[in-house]
Amino acid sequence: MPTCNVCYRKCMISEGKNGFCGVRGCRNGKIVPLNYGRITSIALDPIEKKPLNRFMPGAMILSVGSYGCNLRCPFCQNYEISWSDGAYEFEKEAEYVSPERLAELADRYKTSGNIGVAFTYNEPLIGYEFVRDTARLVHDRGMKNVLVSNGMASLDVLEEIIPYIDAMNIDLKGFSDSFYSDVLLGNRRMVMDFIAEAVKHCHVEITTLIIPGENDSDEEITEISKWIASLKDKSGNAIGKKVPLHISRFFPRFKMTDRPPTDVDRIYHLADIARKNLDFVYTGNC
């Protein structure tokens, strides 16, 4: 039975079935991305919305999303396209946009200030083949590529896409294995390994959503910021202090409506703690 190697689950998928993410399936004995080129969302956004505060600030970027995800965050902001049971209805309903067409569209929007393409909204890496193929063409046109990801992918996937990616915002959703495994159904170590390798190749910013009662302690933000500060470049030089961290405010949503929004003062307090270890800390949703 073929095995998918995108993330830690290594789903073994039988013919005609799909893996946990819903979009990698076994067809004719091979694992294929069923969401290849299937676009559910597209918008010309300020790059700060990704969020990227220290990569080409003031620019606009064509943001595109497909469907599916390999996490199950109960507070997901884009659950309509990220969560689903069984086969995704989007497989037939989402518009197909080829890599060539998307690169051409990005080029056309240069006159509106567009610098390239951001792969975002759902989890782009479960369909990394489309990211790779499109990003290569975008680069050929002299434009930039941005990835907004949960970072839960193998280093083999990163190796496939990194030659064409200029900047990433990666979620580090917490710093405990129990939070990742029990709440998100994910794997913290895989995310940390992905981040540690990504910073060696492109501009990286990190986002942590602060959820009351889950990851909002002083100790956890201290540990997160210390770990980010320890990140190194290809030569082993410490560069982590310059990696921006976005500390964002939670709002009740989707399956997590049992708690209030994060207190604004708490966000500012945690940001001050992170600044003891990092040079660039930003607050979001405040």
Short mmCIF file of C-alpha atoms in Angstrom, two decimals:
data_model
loop_
_atom_site.label_atom_id
_atom_site.label_comp_id
_atom_site.label_asym_id
_atom_site.label_seq_id
_atom_site.Cartn_x
_atom_site.Cartn_y
_atom_site.Cartn_z
CA MET A 1 0.00 0.00 0.00
CA PRO A 2 1.53 3.37 -0.98
CA THR A 3 2.68 5.67 1.82
CA CYS A 4 2.44 9.47 1.80
CA ASN A 5 5.60 11.12 3.09
CA VAL A 6 4.44 14.74 3.40
CA CYS A 7 4.05 14.77 7.19
CA TYR A 8 4.70 12.67 10.29
CA ARG A 9 1.52 10.61 9.84
CA LYS A 10 2.91 8.78 6.83
CA CYS A 11 -0.59 7.74 5.83
CA MET A 12 -0.80 4.37 4.13
CA ILE A 13 -3.51 4.92 1.54
CA SER A 14 -5.33 2.22 -0.37
CA GLU A 15 -6.50 2.62 -3.96
CA GLY A 16 -9.26 5.20 -4.35
CA LYS A 17 -8.93 6.47 -0.78
CA ASN A 18 -7.53 9.71 0.67
CA GLY A 19 -5.17 10.40 3.56
CA PHE A 20 -5.88 12.33 6.75
CA CYS A 21 -5.52 15.71 5.03
CA GLY A 22 -8.23 14.74 2.57
CA VAL A 23 -6.32 15.81 -0.52
CA ARG A 24 -3.51 13.31 -0.94
CA GLY A 25 -4.97 10.16 -2.36
CA CYS A 26 -3.96 6.90 -3.96
CA ARG A 27 -4.83 6.76 -7.65
CA ASN A 28 -3.48 4.09 -9.98
CA GLY A 29 -1.12 2.92 -7.27
CA LYS A 30 0.50 6.32 -6.67
CA ILE A 31 0.06 9.08 -4.08
CA VAL A 32 -1.18 12.19 -5.87
CA PRO A 33 -2.37 15.67 -4.76
CA LEU A 34 -6.08 15.74 -5.56
CA ASN A 35 -6.17 19.50 -4.97
CA TYR A 36 -3.52 20.30 -7.59
CA GLY A 37 -4.45 23.69 -9.04
CA ARG A 38 -7.85 23.70 -7.35
CA ILE A 39 -8.22 27.25 -6.10
CA THR A 40 -10.88 28.22 -3.55
CA SER A 41 -9.60 31.67 -2.59
CA ILE A 42 -7.68 34.42 -4.33
CA ALA A 43 -7.06 38.04 -3.34
CA LEU A 44 -4.53 40.83 -3.73
CA ASP A 45 -3.40 41.48 -0.14
CA PRO A 46 -0.93 43.72 1.65
CA ILE A 47 2.04 41.55 2.50
CA GLU A 48 1.62 42.54 6.15
CA LYS A 49 -1.54 40.38 6.23
CA LYS A 50 0.46 37.18 5.77
CA PRO A 51 1.82 38.37 8.27
CA LEU A 52 5.24 39.47 7.05
CA ASN A 53 6.49 42.71 8.58
CA ARG A 54 10.12 42.62 7.53
CA PHE A 55 9.92 41.32 3.97
CA MET A 56 9.23 43.98 1.33
CA PRO A 57 6.94 46.04 3.61
CA GLY A 58 4.27 48.06 1.85
CA ALA A 59 4.05 45.63 -1.07
CA MET A 60 0.97 43.80 -2.33
CA ILE A 61 0.95 40.10 -3.09
CA LEU A 62 -1.48 37.82 -4.93
CA SER A 63 -2.68 35.35 -2.28
CA VAL A 64 -4.12 31.99 -3.30
CA GLY A 65 -5.51 29.03 -1.39
CA SER A 66 -6.81 25.57 -2.15
CA TYR A 67 -8.46 23.22 0.37
CA GLY A 68 -7.48 20.68 3.00
CA CYS A 69 -5.10 20.60 5.97
CA ASN A 70 -3.05 18.09 7.94
CA LEU A 71 -3.92 19.68 11.30
CA ARG A 72 -7.29 19.90 13.05
CA CYS A 73 -7.07 23.16 14.97
CA PRO A 74 -10.44 23.66 16.70
CA PHE A 75 -10.00 27.45 16.41
CA CYS A 76 -9.32 27.44 12.64
CA GLN A 77 -10.09 30.75 10.93
CA ASN A 78 -10.49 29.11 7.52
CA TYR A 79 -12.24 25.92 8.57
CA GLU A 80 -14.62 26.02 5.60
CA ILE A 81 -11.74 25.12 3.28
CA SER A 82 -9.43 23.39 5.77
CA TRP A 83 -11.75 20.95 7.53
CA SER A 84 -13.98 18.34 5.94
CA ASP A 85 -15.12 14.76 6.40
CA GLY A 86 -14.26 12.23 3.73
CA ALA A 87 -13.79 13.37 0.14
CA TYR A 88 -13.76 17.14 -0.25
CA GLU A 89 -16.62 18.68 -2.18
CA PHE A 90 -14.06 21.20 -3.41
CA GLU A 91 -12.42 18.51 -5.54
CA LYS A 92 -15.13 19.12 -8.15
CA GLU A 93 -16.26 22.63 -7.29
CA ALA A 94 -12.97 24.54 -6.93
CA GLU A 95 -11.78 26.29 -10.07
CA TYR A 96 -8.74 24.78 -11.74
CA VAL A 97 -5.97 27.29 -12.29
CA SER A 98 -2.81 25.99 -13.94
CA PRO A 99 0.65 27.08 -12.72
CA GLU A 100 1.11 28.91 -16.02
CA ARG A 101 -2.15 30.80 -15.66
CA LEU A 102 -1.46 31.75 -12.04
CA ALA A 103 2.04 33.03 -12.86
CA GLU A 104 0.58 35.04 -15.74
CA LEU A 105 -2.10 36.48 -13.45
CA ALA A 106 0.53 37.50 -10.89
CA ASP A 107 2.49 39.22 -13.65
CA ARG A 108 -0.61 41.06 -14.82
CA TYR A 109 -1.15 42.52 -11.34
CA LYS A 110 2.30 44.09 -11.23
CA THR A 111 0.64 47.34 -12.22
CA SER A 112 -1.32 47.15 -8.93
CA GLY A 113 1.85 46.77 -6.89
CA ASN A 114 1.93 42.97 -6.87
CA ILE A 115 5.32 41.41 -6.15
CA GLY A 116 4.37 37.76 -6.66
CA VAL A 117 2.32 34.93 -5.19
CA ALA A 118 1.57 33.91 -1.60
CA PHE A 119 0.41 30.34 -1.02
CA THR A 120 -1.89 30.62 1.98
CA TYR A 121 -5.42 30.26 3.46
CA ASN A 122 -5.42 26.45 3.71
CA GLU A 123 -2.24 24.42 4.26
CA PRO A 124 -0.20 24.78 1.04
CA LEU A 125 2.30 22.01 1.73
CA ILE A 126 -0.20 19.17 1.44
CA GLY A 127 -0.25 20.17 -2.22
CA TYR A 128 3.43 21.09 -2.43
CA GLU A 129 3.67 19.95 -6.06
CA PHE A 130 1.48 22.85 -7.17
CA VAL A 131 3.46 25.26 -4.99
CA ARG A 132 6.72 24.02 -6.54
CA ASP A 133 5.51 24.14 -10.13
CA THR A 134 3.88 27.55 -9.83
CA ALA A 135 6.64 29.16 -7.78
CA ARG A 136 9.22 28.15 -10.38
CA LEU A 137 7.26 29.99 -13.08
CA VAL A 138 6.73 33.01 -10.84
CA HIS A 139 10.49 33.21 -10.31
CA ASP A 140 11.02 32.95 -14.05
CA ARG A 141 9.02 36.18 -14.33
CA GLY A 142 11.26 37.89 -11.78
CA MET A 143 8.65 37.87 -9.01
CA LYS A 144 8.61 36.65 -5.41
CA ASN A 145 7.01 33.64 -3.70
CA VAL A 146 5.70 33.54 -0.14
CA LEU A 147 4.54 30.50 1.84
CA VAL A 148 2.18 30.72 4.82
CA SER A 149 2.24 27.33 6.51
CA ASN A 150 1.77 25.32 9.67
CA GLY A 151 5.23 23.89 9.01
CA MET A 152 4.14 20.32 9.56
CA ALA A 153 5.93 18.79 6.60
CA SER A 154 9.01 16.70 6.01
CA LEU A 155 12.38 18.13 5.09
CA ASP A 156 12.04 16.29 1.77
CA VAL A 157 9.05 18.50 0.98
CA LEU A 158 11.00 21.58 2.03
CA GLU A 159 13.84 20.57 -0.27
CA GLU A 160 11.40 20.39 -3.19
CA ILE A 161 10.07 23.92 -2.76
CA ILE A 162 12.83 25.94 -1.10
CA PRO A 163 14.70 26.91 -4.29
CA TYR A 164 11.64 28.95 -5.29
CA ILE A 165 10.45 30.40 -1.96
CA ASP A 166 11.62 33.86 -0.88
CA ALA A 167 9.81 34.23 2.45
CA MET A 168 7.68 32.21 4.85
CA ASN A 169 5.44 32.80 7.79
CA ILE A 170 5.28 29.59 9.80
CA ASP A 171 3.00 28.89 12.74
CA LEU A 172 4.59 27.68 15.94
CA LYS A 173 1.29 27.13 17.70
CA GLY A 174 2.66 26.23 21.11
CA PHE A 175 5.64 24.71 22.84
CA SER A 176 4.25 21.56 24.40
CA ASP A 177 3.90 18.17 22.77
CA SER A 178 0.54 17.64 24.47
CA PHE A 179 -0.94 20.80 22.95
CA TYR A 180 0.20 19.77 19.48
CA SER A 181 -0.85 16.14 19.75
CA ASP A 182 -4.05 16.41 21.82
CA VAL A 183 -5.52 19.73 20.61
CA LEU A 184 -4.16 20.12 17.08
CA LEU A 185 -3.57 16.45 16.20
CA GLY A 186 -0.10 17.41 15.04
CA ASN A 187 3.58 16.99 15.79
CA ARG A 188 5.61 19.80 17.36
CA ARG A 189 9.02 18.31 16.60
CA MET A 190 8.30 18.16 12.87
CA VAL A 191 7.31 21.84 12.87
CA MET A 192 10.44 22.85 14.78
CA ASP A 193 12.68 20.87 12.44
CA PHE A 194 10.99 22.49 9.45
CA ILE A 195 11.52 26.00 10.88
CA ALA A 196 15.13 25.29 11.83
CA GLU A 197 15.92 24.26 8.26
CA ALA A 198 13.83 26.95 6.55
CA VAL A 199 15.68 29.82 8.25
CA LYS A 200 18.87 28.61 6.55
CA HIS A 201 17.42 29.26 3.11
CA CYS A 202 14.95 32.17 3.11
CA HIS A 203 13.38 34.94 5.15
CA VAL A 204 11.21 33.44 7.92
CA GLU A 205 8.75 35.00 10.35
CA ILE A 206 6.91 32.99 13.00
CA THR A 207 3.38 33.35 14.38
CA THR A 208 2.03 32.11 17.71
CA LEU A 209 -1.69 32.50 18.41
CA ILE A 210 -2.19 32.96 22.16
CA ILE A 211 -5.13 30.91 23.43
CA PRO A 212 -6.33 31.43 27.02
CA GLY A 213 -5.68 28.37 29.12
CA GLU A 214 -3.63 26.61 26.44
CA ASN A 215 -0.38 28.38 25.54
CA ASP A 216 -0.62 31.74 27.32
CA SER A 217 1.82 31.30 30.20
CA ASP A 218 4.91 33.44 30.70
CA GLU A 219 6.97 30.27 30.78
CA GLU A 220 5.79 29.02 27.40
CA ILE A 221 6.49 32.29 25.60
CA THR A 222 9.88 32.44 27.29
CA GLU A 223 10.69 28.97 25.97
CA ILE A 224 9.40 29.75 22.48
CA SER A 225 11.40 32.95 22.21
CA LYS A 226 14.55 31.32 23.58
CA TRP A 227 14.26 28.52 21.05
CA ILE A 228 13.76 30.94 18.16
CA ALA A 229 16.79 32.93 19.34
CA SER A 230 18.88 29.75 19.15
CA LEU A 231 18.23 29.19 15.43
CA LYS A 232 21.32 29.09 13.21
CA ASP A 233 22.21 29.75 9.58
CA LYS A 234 23.95 27.33 7.22
CA SER A 235 27.34 28.15 8.71
CA GLY A 236 26.19 27.55 12.27
CA ASN A 237 26.00 31.22 13.19
CA ALA A 238 23.20 32.22 15.54
CA ILE A 239 20.61 34.28 13.62
CA GLY A 240 17.49 33.59 15.65
CA LYS A 241 17.39 36.90 17.49
CA LYS A 242 16.61 38.55 14.13
CA VAL A 243 13.73 36.16 13.29
CA PRO A 244 10.46 38.08 13.78
CA LEU A 245 7.80 36.63 16.06
CA HIS A 246 4.14 37.60 15.75
CA ILE A 247 2.14 37.12 18.94
CA SER A 248 -1.53 37.14 17.97
CA ARG A 249 -4.76 37.45 19.89
CA PHE A 250 -7.26 34.58 19.88
CA PHE A 251 -10.99 35.06 19.23
CA PRO A 252 -13.59 32.34 19.91
CA ARG A 253 -14.35 30.56 16.65
CA PHE A 254 -15.42 27.29 15.07
CA LYS A 255 -15.15 24.51 17.68
CA MET A 256 -13.43 26.60 20.35
CA THR A 257 -16.06 28.98 21.74
CA ASP A 258 -15.70 27.98 25.38
CA ARG A 259 -13.37 30.84 26.31
CA PRO A 260 -13.13 34.59 25.83
CA PRO A 261 -10.80 36.43 23.45
CA THR A 262 -7.25 36.76 24.73
CA ASP A 263 -6.91 39.80 26.96
CA VAL A 264 -5.11 42.56 25.05
CA ASP A 265 -2.91 43.40 28.03
CA ARG A 266 -1.88 39.75 28.16
CA ILE A 267 -0.72 39.90 24.53
CA TYR A 268 1.34 43.02 25.22
CA HIS A 269 2.80 41.42 28.35
CA LEU A 270 3.84 38.26 26.48
CA ALA A 271 5.33 40.36 23.69
CA ASP A 272 7.48 42.15 26.25
CA ILE A 273 8.68 38.79 27.56
CA ALA A 274 9.58 37.62 24.06
CA ARG A 275 11.50 40.85 23.43
CA LYS A 276 13.98 39.82 26.12
CA ASN A 277 15.21 37.20 23.63
CA LEU A 278 14.20 38.53 20.21
CA ASP A 279 14.79 41.80 18.37
CA PHE A 280 11.53 41.86 16.42
CA VAL A 281 8.26 40.99 18.17
CA TYR A 282 4.88 42.12 16.82
CA THR A 283 1.39 41.92 18.26
CA GLY A 284 -1.58 40.95 16.12
CA ASN A 285 -5.39 41.17 16.28
CA CYS A 286 -5.21 43.72 19.09
#
